[in-house]
Coordinates of C-alpha atoms and ligand atoms in Angstrom, one line a residue:
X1 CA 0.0 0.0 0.0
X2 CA 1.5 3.2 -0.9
X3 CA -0.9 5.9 0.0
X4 CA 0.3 7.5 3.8
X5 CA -3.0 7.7 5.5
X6 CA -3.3 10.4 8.5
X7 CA -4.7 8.1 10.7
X8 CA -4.6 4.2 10.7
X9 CA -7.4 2.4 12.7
X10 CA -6.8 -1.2 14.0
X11 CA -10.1 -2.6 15.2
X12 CA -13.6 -3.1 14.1
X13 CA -15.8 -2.7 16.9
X14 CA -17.6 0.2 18.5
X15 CA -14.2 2.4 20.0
X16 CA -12.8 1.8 16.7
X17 CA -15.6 3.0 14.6
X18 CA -16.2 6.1 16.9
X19 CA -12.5 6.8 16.7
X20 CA -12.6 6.7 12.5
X21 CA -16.0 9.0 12.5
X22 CA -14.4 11.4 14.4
X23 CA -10.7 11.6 13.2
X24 CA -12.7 11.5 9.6
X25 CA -14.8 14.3 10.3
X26 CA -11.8 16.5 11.2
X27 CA -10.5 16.0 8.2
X28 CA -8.1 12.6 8.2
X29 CA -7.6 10.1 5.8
X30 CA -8.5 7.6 8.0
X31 CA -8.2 3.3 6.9
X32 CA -9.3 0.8 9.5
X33 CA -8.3 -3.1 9.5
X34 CA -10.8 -5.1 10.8
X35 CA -9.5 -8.7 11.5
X36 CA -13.4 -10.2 10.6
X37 CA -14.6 -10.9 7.7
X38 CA -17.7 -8.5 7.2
X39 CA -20.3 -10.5 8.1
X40 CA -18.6 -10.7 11.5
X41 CA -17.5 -7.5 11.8
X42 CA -17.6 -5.2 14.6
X43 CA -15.9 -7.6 17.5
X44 CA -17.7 -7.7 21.1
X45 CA -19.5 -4.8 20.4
X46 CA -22.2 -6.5 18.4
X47 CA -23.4 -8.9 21.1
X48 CA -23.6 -5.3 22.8
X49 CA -27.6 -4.1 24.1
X50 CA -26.7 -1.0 26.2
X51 CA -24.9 1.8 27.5
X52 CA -24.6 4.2 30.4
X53 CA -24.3 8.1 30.2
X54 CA -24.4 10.6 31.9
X55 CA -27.9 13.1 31.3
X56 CA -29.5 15.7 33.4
X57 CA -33.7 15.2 32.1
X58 CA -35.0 11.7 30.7
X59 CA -36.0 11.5 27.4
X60 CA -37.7 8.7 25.1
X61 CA -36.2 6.0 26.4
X62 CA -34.4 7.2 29.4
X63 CA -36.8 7.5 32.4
X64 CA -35.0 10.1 34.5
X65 CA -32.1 11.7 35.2
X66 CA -28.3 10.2 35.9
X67 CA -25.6 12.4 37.0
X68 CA -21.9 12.5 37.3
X69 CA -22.0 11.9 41.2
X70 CA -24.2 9.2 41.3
X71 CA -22.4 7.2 38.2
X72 CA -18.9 8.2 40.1
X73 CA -20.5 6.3 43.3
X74 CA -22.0 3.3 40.8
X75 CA -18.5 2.9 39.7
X76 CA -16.6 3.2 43.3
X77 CA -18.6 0.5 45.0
X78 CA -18.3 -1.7 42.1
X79 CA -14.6 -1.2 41.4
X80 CA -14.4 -1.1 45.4
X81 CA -12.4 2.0 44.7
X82 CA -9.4 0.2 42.0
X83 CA -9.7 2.5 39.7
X84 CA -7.9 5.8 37.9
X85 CA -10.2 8.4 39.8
X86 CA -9.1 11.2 37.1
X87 CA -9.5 9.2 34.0
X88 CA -12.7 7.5 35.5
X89 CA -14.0 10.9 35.9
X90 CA -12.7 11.9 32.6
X91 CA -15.1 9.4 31.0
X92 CA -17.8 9.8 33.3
X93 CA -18.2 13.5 32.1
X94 CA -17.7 13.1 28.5
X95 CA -20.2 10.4 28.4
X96 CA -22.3 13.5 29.1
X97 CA -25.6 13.1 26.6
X98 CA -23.4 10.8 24.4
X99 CA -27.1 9.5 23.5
X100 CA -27.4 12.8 20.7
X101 CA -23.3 12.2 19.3
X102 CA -24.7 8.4 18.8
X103 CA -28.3 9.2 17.3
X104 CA -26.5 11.7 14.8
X105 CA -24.1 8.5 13.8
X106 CA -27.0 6.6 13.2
X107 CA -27.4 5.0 17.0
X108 CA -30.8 3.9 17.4
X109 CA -32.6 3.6 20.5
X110 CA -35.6 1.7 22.3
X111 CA -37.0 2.1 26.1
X112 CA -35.9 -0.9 28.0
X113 CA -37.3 -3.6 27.7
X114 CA -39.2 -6.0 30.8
X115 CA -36.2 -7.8 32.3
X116 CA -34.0 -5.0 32.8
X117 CA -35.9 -1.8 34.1
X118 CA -34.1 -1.7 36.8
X119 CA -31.5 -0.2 34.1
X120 CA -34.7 2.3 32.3
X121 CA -33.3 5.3 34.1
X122 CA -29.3 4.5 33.7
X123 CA -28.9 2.8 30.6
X124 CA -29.9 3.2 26.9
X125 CA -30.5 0.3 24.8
X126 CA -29.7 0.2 21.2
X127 CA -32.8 -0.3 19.0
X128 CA -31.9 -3.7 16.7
X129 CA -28.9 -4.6 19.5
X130 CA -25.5 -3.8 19.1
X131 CA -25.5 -5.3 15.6
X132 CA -28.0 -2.7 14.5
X133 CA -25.4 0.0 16.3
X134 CA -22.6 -1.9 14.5
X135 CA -24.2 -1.5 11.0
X136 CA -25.2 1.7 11.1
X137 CA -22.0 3.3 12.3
X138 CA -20.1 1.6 9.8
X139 CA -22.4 3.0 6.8
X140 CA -21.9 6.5 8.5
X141 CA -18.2 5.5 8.4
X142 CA -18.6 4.6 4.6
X143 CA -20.2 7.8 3.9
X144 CA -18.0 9.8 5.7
X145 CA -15.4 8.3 3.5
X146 CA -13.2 6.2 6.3
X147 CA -11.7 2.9 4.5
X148 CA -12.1 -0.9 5.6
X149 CA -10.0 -3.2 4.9
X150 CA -11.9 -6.6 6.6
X151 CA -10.3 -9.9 7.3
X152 CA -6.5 -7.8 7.9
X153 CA -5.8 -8.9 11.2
X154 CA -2.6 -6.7 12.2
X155 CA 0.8 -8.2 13.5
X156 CA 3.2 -5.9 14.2
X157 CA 4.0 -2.3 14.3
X158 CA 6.9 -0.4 13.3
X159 CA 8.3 2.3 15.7
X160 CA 11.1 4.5 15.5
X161 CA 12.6 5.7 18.8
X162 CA 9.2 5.5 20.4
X163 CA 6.8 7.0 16.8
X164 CA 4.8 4.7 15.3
X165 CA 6.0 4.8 11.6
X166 CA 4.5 1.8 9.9
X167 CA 1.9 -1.6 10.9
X168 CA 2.2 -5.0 9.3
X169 CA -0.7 -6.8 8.6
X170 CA -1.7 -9.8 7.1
X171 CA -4.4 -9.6 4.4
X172 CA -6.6 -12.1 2.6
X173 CA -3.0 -14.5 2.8
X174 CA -0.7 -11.4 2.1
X175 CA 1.6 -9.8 4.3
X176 CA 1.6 -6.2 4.0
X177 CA 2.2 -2.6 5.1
X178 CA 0.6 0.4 5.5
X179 CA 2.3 4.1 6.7
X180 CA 0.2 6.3 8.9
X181 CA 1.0 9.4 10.6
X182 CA -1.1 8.6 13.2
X183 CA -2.3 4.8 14.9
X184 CA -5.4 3.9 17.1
X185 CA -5.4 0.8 18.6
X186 CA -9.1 -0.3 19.4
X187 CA -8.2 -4.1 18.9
X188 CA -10.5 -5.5 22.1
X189 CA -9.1 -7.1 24.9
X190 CA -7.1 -10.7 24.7
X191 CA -10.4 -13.0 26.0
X192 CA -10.5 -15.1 22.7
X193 CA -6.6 -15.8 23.3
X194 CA -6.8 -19.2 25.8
X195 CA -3.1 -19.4 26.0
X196 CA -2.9 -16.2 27.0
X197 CA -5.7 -16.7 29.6
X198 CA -4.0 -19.8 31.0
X199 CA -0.9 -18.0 31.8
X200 CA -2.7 -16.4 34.9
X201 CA -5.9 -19.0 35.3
X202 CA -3.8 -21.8 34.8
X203 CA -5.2 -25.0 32.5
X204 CA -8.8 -24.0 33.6
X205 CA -9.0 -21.7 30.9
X206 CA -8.8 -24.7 28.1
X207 CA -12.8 -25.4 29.6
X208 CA -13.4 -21.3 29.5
X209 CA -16.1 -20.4 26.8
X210 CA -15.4 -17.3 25.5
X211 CA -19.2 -15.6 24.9
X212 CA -17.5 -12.9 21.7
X213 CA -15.8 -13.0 19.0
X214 CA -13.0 -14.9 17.9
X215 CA -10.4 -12.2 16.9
X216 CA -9.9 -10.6 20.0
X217 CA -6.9 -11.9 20.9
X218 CA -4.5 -9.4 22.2
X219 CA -2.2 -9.4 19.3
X220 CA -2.1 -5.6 19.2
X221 CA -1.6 -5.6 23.6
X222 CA 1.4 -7.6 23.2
X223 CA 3.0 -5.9 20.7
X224 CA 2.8 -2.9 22.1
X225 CA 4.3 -4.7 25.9
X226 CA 6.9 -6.0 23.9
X227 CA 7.7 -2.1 22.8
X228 CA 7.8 -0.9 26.2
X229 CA 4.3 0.1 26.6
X230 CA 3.4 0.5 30.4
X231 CA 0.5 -2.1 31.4
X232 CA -2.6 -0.9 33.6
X233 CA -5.2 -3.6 34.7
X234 CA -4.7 -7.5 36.7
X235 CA -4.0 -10.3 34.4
X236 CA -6.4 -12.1 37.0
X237 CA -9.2 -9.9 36.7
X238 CA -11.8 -9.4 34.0
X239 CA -15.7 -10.4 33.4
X240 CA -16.5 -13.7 33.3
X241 CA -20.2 -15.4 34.0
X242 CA -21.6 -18.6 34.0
X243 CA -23.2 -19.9 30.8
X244 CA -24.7 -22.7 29.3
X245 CA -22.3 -25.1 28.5
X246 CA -23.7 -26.7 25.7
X247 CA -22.9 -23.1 24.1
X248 CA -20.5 -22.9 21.5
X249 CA -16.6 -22.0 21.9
X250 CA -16.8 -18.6 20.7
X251 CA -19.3 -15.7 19.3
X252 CA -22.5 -17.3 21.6
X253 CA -23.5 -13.5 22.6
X254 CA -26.2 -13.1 25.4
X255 CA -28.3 -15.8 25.0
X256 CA -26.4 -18.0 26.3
X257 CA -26.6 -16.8 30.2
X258 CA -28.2 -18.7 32.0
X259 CA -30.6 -17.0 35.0
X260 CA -32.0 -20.0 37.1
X261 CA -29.0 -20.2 39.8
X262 CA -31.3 -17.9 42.6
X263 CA -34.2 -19.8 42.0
X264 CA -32.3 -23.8 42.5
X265 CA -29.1 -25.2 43.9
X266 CA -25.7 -25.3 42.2
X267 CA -23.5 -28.9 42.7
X268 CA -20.0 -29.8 41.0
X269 CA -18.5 -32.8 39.3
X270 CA -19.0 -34.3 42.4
X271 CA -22.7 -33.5 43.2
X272 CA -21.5 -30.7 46.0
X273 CA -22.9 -27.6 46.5
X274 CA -19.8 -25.3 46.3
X275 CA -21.7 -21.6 47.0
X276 CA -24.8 -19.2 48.1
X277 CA -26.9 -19.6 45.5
X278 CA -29.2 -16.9 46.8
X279 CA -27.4 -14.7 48.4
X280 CA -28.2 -11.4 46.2
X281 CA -30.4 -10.5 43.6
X282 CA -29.0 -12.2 40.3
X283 CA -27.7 -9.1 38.3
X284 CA -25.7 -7.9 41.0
X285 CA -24.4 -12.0 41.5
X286 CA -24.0 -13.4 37.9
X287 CA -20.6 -11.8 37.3
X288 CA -19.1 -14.0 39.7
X289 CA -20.7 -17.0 39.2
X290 CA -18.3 -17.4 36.4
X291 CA -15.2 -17.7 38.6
X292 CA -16.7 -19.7 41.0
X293 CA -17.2 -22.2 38.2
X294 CA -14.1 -22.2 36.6
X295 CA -13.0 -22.7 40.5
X296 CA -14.9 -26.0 40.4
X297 CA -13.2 -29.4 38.8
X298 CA -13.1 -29.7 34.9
X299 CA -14.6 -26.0 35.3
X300 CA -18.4 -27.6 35.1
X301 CA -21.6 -27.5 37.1
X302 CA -24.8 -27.8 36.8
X303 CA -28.2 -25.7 37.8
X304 CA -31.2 -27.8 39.1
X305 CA -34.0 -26.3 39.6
X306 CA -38.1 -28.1 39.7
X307 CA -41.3 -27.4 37.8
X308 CA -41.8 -24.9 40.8
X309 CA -39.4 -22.2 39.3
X310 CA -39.2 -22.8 35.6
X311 CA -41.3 -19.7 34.6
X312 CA -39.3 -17.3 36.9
X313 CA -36.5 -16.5 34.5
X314 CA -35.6 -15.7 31.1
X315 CA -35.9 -19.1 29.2
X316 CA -32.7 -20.7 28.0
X317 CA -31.5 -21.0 24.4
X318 CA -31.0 -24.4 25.3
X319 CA -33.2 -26.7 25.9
X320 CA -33.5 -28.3 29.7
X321 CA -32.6 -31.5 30.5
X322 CA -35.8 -33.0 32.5
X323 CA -36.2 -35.6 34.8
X324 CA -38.5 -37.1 37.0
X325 CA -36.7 -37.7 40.1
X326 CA -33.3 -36.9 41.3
X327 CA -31.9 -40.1 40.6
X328 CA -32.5 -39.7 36.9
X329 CA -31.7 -36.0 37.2
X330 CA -28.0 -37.5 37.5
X331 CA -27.9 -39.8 35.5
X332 CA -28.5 -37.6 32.5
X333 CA -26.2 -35.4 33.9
X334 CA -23.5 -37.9 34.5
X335 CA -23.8 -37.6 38.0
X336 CA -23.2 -39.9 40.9
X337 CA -26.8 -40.6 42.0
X338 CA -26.0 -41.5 45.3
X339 CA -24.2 -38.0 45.9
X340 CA -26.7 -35.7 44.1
X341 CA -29.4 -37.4 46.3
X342 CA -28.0 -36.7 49.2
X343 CA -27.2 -33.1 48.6
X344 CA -30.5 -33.0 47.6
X345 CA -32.2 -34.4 50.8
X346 CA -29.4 -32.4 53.1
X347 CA -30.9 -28.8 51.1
X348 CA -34.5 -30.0 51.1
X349 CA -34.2 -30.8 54.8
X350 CA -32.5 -27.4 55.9
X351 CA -34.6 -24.9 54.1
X352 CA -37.1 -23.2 56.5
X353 CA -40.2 -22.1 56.0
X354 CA -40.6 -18.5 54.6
X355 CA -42.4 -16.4 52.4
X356 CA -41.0 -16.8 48.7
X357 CA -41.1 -13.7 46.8
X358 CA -38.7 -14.3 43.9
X359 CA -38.4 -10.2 43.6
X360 CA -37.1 -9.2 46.7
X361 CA -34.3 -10.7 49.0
X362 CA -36.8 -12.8 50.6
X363 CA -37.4 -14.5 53.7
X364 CA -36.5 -18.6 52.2
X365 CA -33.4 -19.2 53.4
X366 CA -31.6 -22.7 54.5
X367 CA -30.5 -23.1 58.6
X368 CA -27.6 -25.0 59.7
X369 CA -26.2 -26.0 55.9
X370 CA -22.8 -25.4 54.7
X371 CA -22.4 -23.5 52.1
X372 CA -26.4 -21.8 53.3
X373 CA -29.1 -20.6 50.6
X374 CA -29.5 -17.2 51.7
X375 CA -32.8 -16.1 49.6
X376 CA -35.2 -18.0 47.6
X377 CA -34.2 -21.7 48.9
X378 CA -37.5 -23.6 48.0
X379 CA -36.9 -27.6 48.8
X380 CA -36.3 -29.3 45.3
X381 CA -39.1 -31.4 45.8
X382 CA -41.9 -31.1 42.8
X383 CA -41.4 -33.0 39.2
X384 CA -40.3 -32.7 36.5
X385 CA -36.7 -31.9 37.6
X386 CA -35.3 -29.5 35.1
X387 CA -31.0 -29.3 34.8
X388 CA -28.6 -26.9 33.1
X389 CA -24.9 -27.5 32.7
X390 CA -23.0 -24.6 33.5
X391 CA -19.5 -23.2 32.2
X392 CA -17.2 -20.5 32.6
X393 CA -18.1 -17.9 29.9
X394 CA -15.5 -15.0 29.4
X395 CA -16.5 -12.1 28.4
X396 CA -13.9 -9.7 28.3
X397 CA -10.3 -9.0 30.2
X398 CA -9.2 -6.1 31.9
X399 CA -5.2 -6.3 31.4
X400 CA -4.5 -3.0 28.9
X401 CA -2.5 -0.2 27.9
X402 CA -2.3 2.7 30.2
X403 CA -3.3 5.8 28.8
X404 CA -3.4 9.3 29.6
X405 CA -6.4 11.7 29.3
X406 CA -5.5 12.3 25.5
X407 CA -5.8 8.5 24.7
X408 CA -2.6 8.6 24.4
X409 CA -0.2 5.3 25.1
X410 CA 2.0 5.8 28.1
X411 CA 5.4 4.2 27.4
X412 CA 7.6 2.3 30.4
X413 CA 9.5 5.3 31.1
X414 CA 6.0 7.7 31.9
X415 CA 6.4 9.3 28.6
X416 CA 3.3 9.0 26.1
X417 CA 4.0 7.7 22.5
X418 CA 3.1 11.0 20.5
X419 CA 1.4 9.4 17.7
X420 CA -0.2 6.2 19.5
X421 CA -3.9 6.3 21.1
X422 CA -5.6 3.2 22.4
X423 CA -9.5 3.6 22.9
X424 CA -11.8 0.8 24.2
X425 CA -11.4 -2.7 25.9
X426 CA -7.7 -2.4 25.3
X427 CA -7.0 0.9 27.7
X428 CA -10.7 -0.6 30.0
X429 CA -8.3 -1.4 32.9
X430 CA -7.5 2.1 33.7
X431 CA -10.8 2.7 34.8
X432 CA -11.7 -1.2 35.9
X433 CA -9.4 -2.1 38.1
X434 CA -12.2 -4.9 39.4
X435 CA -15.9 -5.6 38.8
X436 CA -17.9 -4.5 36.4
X437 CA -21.5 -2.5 35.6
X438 CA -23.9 -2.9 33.0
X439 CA -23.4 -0.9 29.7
X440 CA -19.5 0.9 30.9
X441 CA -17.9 -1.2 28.5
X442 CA -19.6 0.7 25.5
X443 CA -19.1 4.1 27.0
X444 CA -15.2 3.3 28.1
X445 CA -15.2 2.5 24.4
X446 CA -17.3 5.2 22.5
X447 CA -15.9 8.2 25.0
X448 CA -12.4 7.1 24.3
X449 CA -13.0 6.0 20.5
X450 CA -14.1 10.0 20.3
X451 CA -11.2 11.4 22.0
X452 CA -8.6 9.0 20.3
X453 CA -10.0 10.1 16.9
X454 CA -10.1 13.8 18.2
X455 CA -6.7 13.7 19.2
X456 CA -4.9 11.5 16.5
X457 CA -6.7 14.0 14.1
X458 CA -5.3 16.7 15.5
X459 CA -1.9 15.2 15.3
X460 CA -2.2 14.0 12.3
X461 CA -3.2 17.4 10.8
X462 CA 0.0 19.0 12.9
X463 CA 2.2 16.7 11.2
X464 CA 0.8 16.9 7.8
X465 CA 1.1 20.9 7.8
X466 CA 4.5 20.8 8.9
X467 CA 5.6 18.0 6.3
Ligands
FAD501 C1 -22.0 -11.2 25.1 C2 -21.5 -9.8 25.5 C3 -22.4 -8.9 25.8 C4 -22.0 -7.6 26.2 N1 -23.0 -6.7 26.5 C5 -22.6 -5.4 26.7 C6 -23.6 -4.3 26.9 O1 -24.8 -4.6 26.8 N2 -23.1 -3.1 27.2 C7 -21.7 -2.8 27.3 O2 -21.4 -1.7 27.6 N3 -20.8 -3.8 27.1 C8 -21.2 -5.0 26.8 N4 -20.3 -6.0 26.6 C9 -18.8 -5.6 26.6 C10 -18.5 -4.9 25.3 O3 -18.7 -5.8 24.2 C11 -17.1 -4.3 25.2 O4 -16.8 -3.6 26.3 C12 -17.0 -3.4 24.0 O5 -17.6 -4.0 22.8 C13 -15.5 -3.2 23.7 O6 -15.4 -2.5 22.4 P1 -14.1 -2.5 21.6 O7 -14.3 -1.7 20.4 O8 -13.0 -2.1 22.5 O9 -13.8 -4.0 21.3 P2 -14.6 -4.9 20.2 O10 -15.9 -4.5 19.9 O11 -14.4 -6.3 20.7 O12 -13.7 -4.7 18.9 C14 -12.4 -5.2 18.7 C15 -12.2 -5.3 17.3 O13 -10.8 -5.5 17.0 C16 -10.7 -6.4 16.0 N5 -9.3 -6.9 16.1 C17 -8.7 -7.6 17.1 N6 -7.4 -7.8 16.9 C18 -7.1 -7.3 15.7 C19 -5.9 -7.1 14.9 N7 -4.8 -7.6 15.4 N8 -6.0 -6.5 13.7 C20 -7.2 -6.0 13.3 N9 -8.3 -6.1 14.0 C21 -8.3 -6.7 15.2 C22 -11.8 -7.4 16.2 O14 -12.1 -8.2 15.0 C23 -12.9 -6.5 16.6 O15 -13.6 -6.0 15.5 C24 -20.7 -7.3 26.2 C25 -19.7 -8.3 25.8 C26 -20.1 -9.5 25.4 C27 -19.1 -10.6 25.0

């Protein structure tokens, strides 16, 4: 490739179209390389249904107002406090009515659906899903006149005493180059990469499911460590739930979450219990759920739950497996009878009687049983028997680049890279240090996508005039 683009765009998903819109609108030459084909484009981002933001009034499909005090408290309790408080800050006010910068790029919007109110007021969902979002942004893109280049999965970048000069990429079985003033890495975090995952989960991540897309595997991340970029964010850490483990390895998306644990008892391998199944209301529990099973032997478990409580949750993608009595219950699970009827009788024996009220933190709870049911804890008693095997499902990681209010990349040494931003899951771990809340991921991504196009674009242009 001969032409020098201004800016060079690695990434197809959300922080990498919102960096090319906006580096393109000031007047860039901008080419992105998406590693998908174009069917699959736009990475993690297109499993995507929400996002938060910052607005004073509610609006269409926003019930009421959130501000930036109560989304810096949201994020405090959930990061318990391991995060960058100035760059958190940073994002939480330029997320400001993001809602209008998204609509006029083609965003779509819906009120939130039954399920998830209790997100009406903080989070906006995207009319069509994030694949709607996805689409439209890249036709905005394509009329704006930003260049894709799909299935060029980037392996290596050139720089010269700390400036990016040049990136190789790999291209429909070609290697080749491209020379950019400017580069902005929005390649997704490294959750599709399993060897990379098993160097701090050990061979438990072999068993992991990863719930996106297939091309987000770090390639970009490592690179730039190799080159001395500082890292931000714990290997260890990152967003994991449990999901049904009939899904498929990668690309399963939402659907494949599985919401019976409150309402039924978990057990292992080994027909143990292993965990509170009830102790808080399932949106605020799911996250860890996926830890705890990748905690468990061969990383599998299994949900069982009776006809009692199969209408109290979303219903699976997957069909349950049904039984008529416990016995049976294992052995289509592969289970050891003996042990799952036992656990079994030891739960049904210690739950006391209580008022069941599957929307509050009721008053059913277990008494004298190790680990205890702390809400909802029905005895497993009425047929058919319904089970769900349960995996690991990664959804994203929080090891990154750190960055600076600019986007730029901070190099070992404290010093940014002049002409290198980083915008989405790649840079996340400055600001998620731990935990997680519904819909940050998108505005990490479409705050920092914005300011990495603003700022390579001004760059860009800098150099250009002076050249
Ligand atoms: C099932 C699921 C549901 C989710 N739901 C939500 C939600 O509702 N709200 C929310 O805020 N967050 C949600 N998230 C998290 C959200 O998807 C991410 O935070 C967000 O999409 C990150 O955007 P990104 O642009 O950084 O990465 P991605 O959207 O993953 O994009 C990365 C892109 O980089 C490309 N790429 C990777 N390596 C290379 C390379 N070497 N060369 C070229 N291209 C490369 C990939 O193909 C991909 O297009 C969800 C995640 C999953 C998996």
């Amino acid at each position: 490739m001969n032409k020098l683009y201004d800016v060079l765009v690695i990434g197809g998903g959300n922080a990498a179209l919102c960096a090319a819109m906006t580096a393109r609108e000031a007047g860039c030459s901008v080419l992105m390389l998406e590693s998908a084909p174009r069917e699959f484009r736009g990475g993690n981002s297109r499993h995507t249904r929400n996002l938060r933001y910052c607005h004073d009034q509610g609006n269409a499909f926003l019930t009421g107002p959130y501000e930036e005090e109560e989304f810096w408290n949201d994020l405090l309790l959930v990061t318990k406090g391991q995060t960058n408080q100035a760059l958190a800050r940073h994002v939480i006010r330029e997320s400001r009515n993001l809602g209008g910068w998204m609509e006029a790029h083609g965003g779509r919007f819906q009120p939130a659906m039954r399920g998830t109110l209790h997100l009406a007021r903080t989070n906006a969902f995207f009319l069509g899903g994030g694949k709607a979002l996805m689409n439209a942004y890249y036709a905005t893109a394509g009329r704006l006149g930003v260049e894709v280049l799909y299935e060029a999965t980037c392996q290596d970048l050139e720089l010269d005493q700390g400036v990016f000069t040049a990136a190789r990429f790999d291209h429909l079985g070609e290697s080749r180059t491209v020379q950019a003033r400017v580069v902005v890495l929005a390649s997704g975090g490294y959750e599709a990469n399993l060897d990379w995952l098993k160097e701090s989960w050990g061979p438990a991540a072999e068993n992991f499911i990863v719930r996106g897309c297939p091309y987000d595997r770090g390639r970009m991340l490592r690179v730039m460590l190799d080159h001395g970029a500082r890292p931000v964010g714990d290997p260890t850490q990152g967003h994991a739930v449990a999901i049904d483990a009939r899904a498929p390895k990668f690309d399963g998306g939402i659907v494949t979450r599985l919401d019976c644990v409150p309402f039924g008892i978990v057990v292992n391998r080994d027909g143990r219990r292993f965990h509170d199944e009830g102790e808080d209301f399932w949106p605020k529990r799911y996250a860890i759920w996926g830890r705890l099973v990748a905690g468990q032997p061969d990383q599998i478990a299994y949900c069982l739950i009776d006809a009692k409580s199969i209408d109290l949750f979303m219903p699976s993608v997957f069909p349950p497996i049904t039984a008529g009595s416990i016995g049976e219950m294992a052995e289509r699970l592969g289970l050891d009878p003996n042990a799952l009827e036992q656990t079994v009788a030891g739960f049904n024996a210690a739950v006391r009687p209580g008022r069941f009220h599957p929307g509050e933190l009721d008053e059913c709870a277990t008494a004298g049983l190790d680990p205890p049911k702390s809400h909802w804890a029905r005895p497993l008693n009425t047929p058919p028997f319904y089970g769900y095997p349960l995996r690991p499902g990664i959804t994203f990681t929080y090891l990154g680049l750190t960055v600076t209010a600019r986007a730029q990349v901070v190099m070992a040494d404290g010093q940014p890279a002049p002409n290198i931003f980083a915008a989405g899951e790649i840079m996340a771990g400055n600001i998620l240090g731990q935990g997680y809340m519904a819909g940050f991921g998108m505005t990490i991504g479409t705050v920092y996508g914005r300011i990495a196009g603003r700022e390579a674009a001004r760059h860009a242009l800098e150099q250009s005039e002076r050249s």
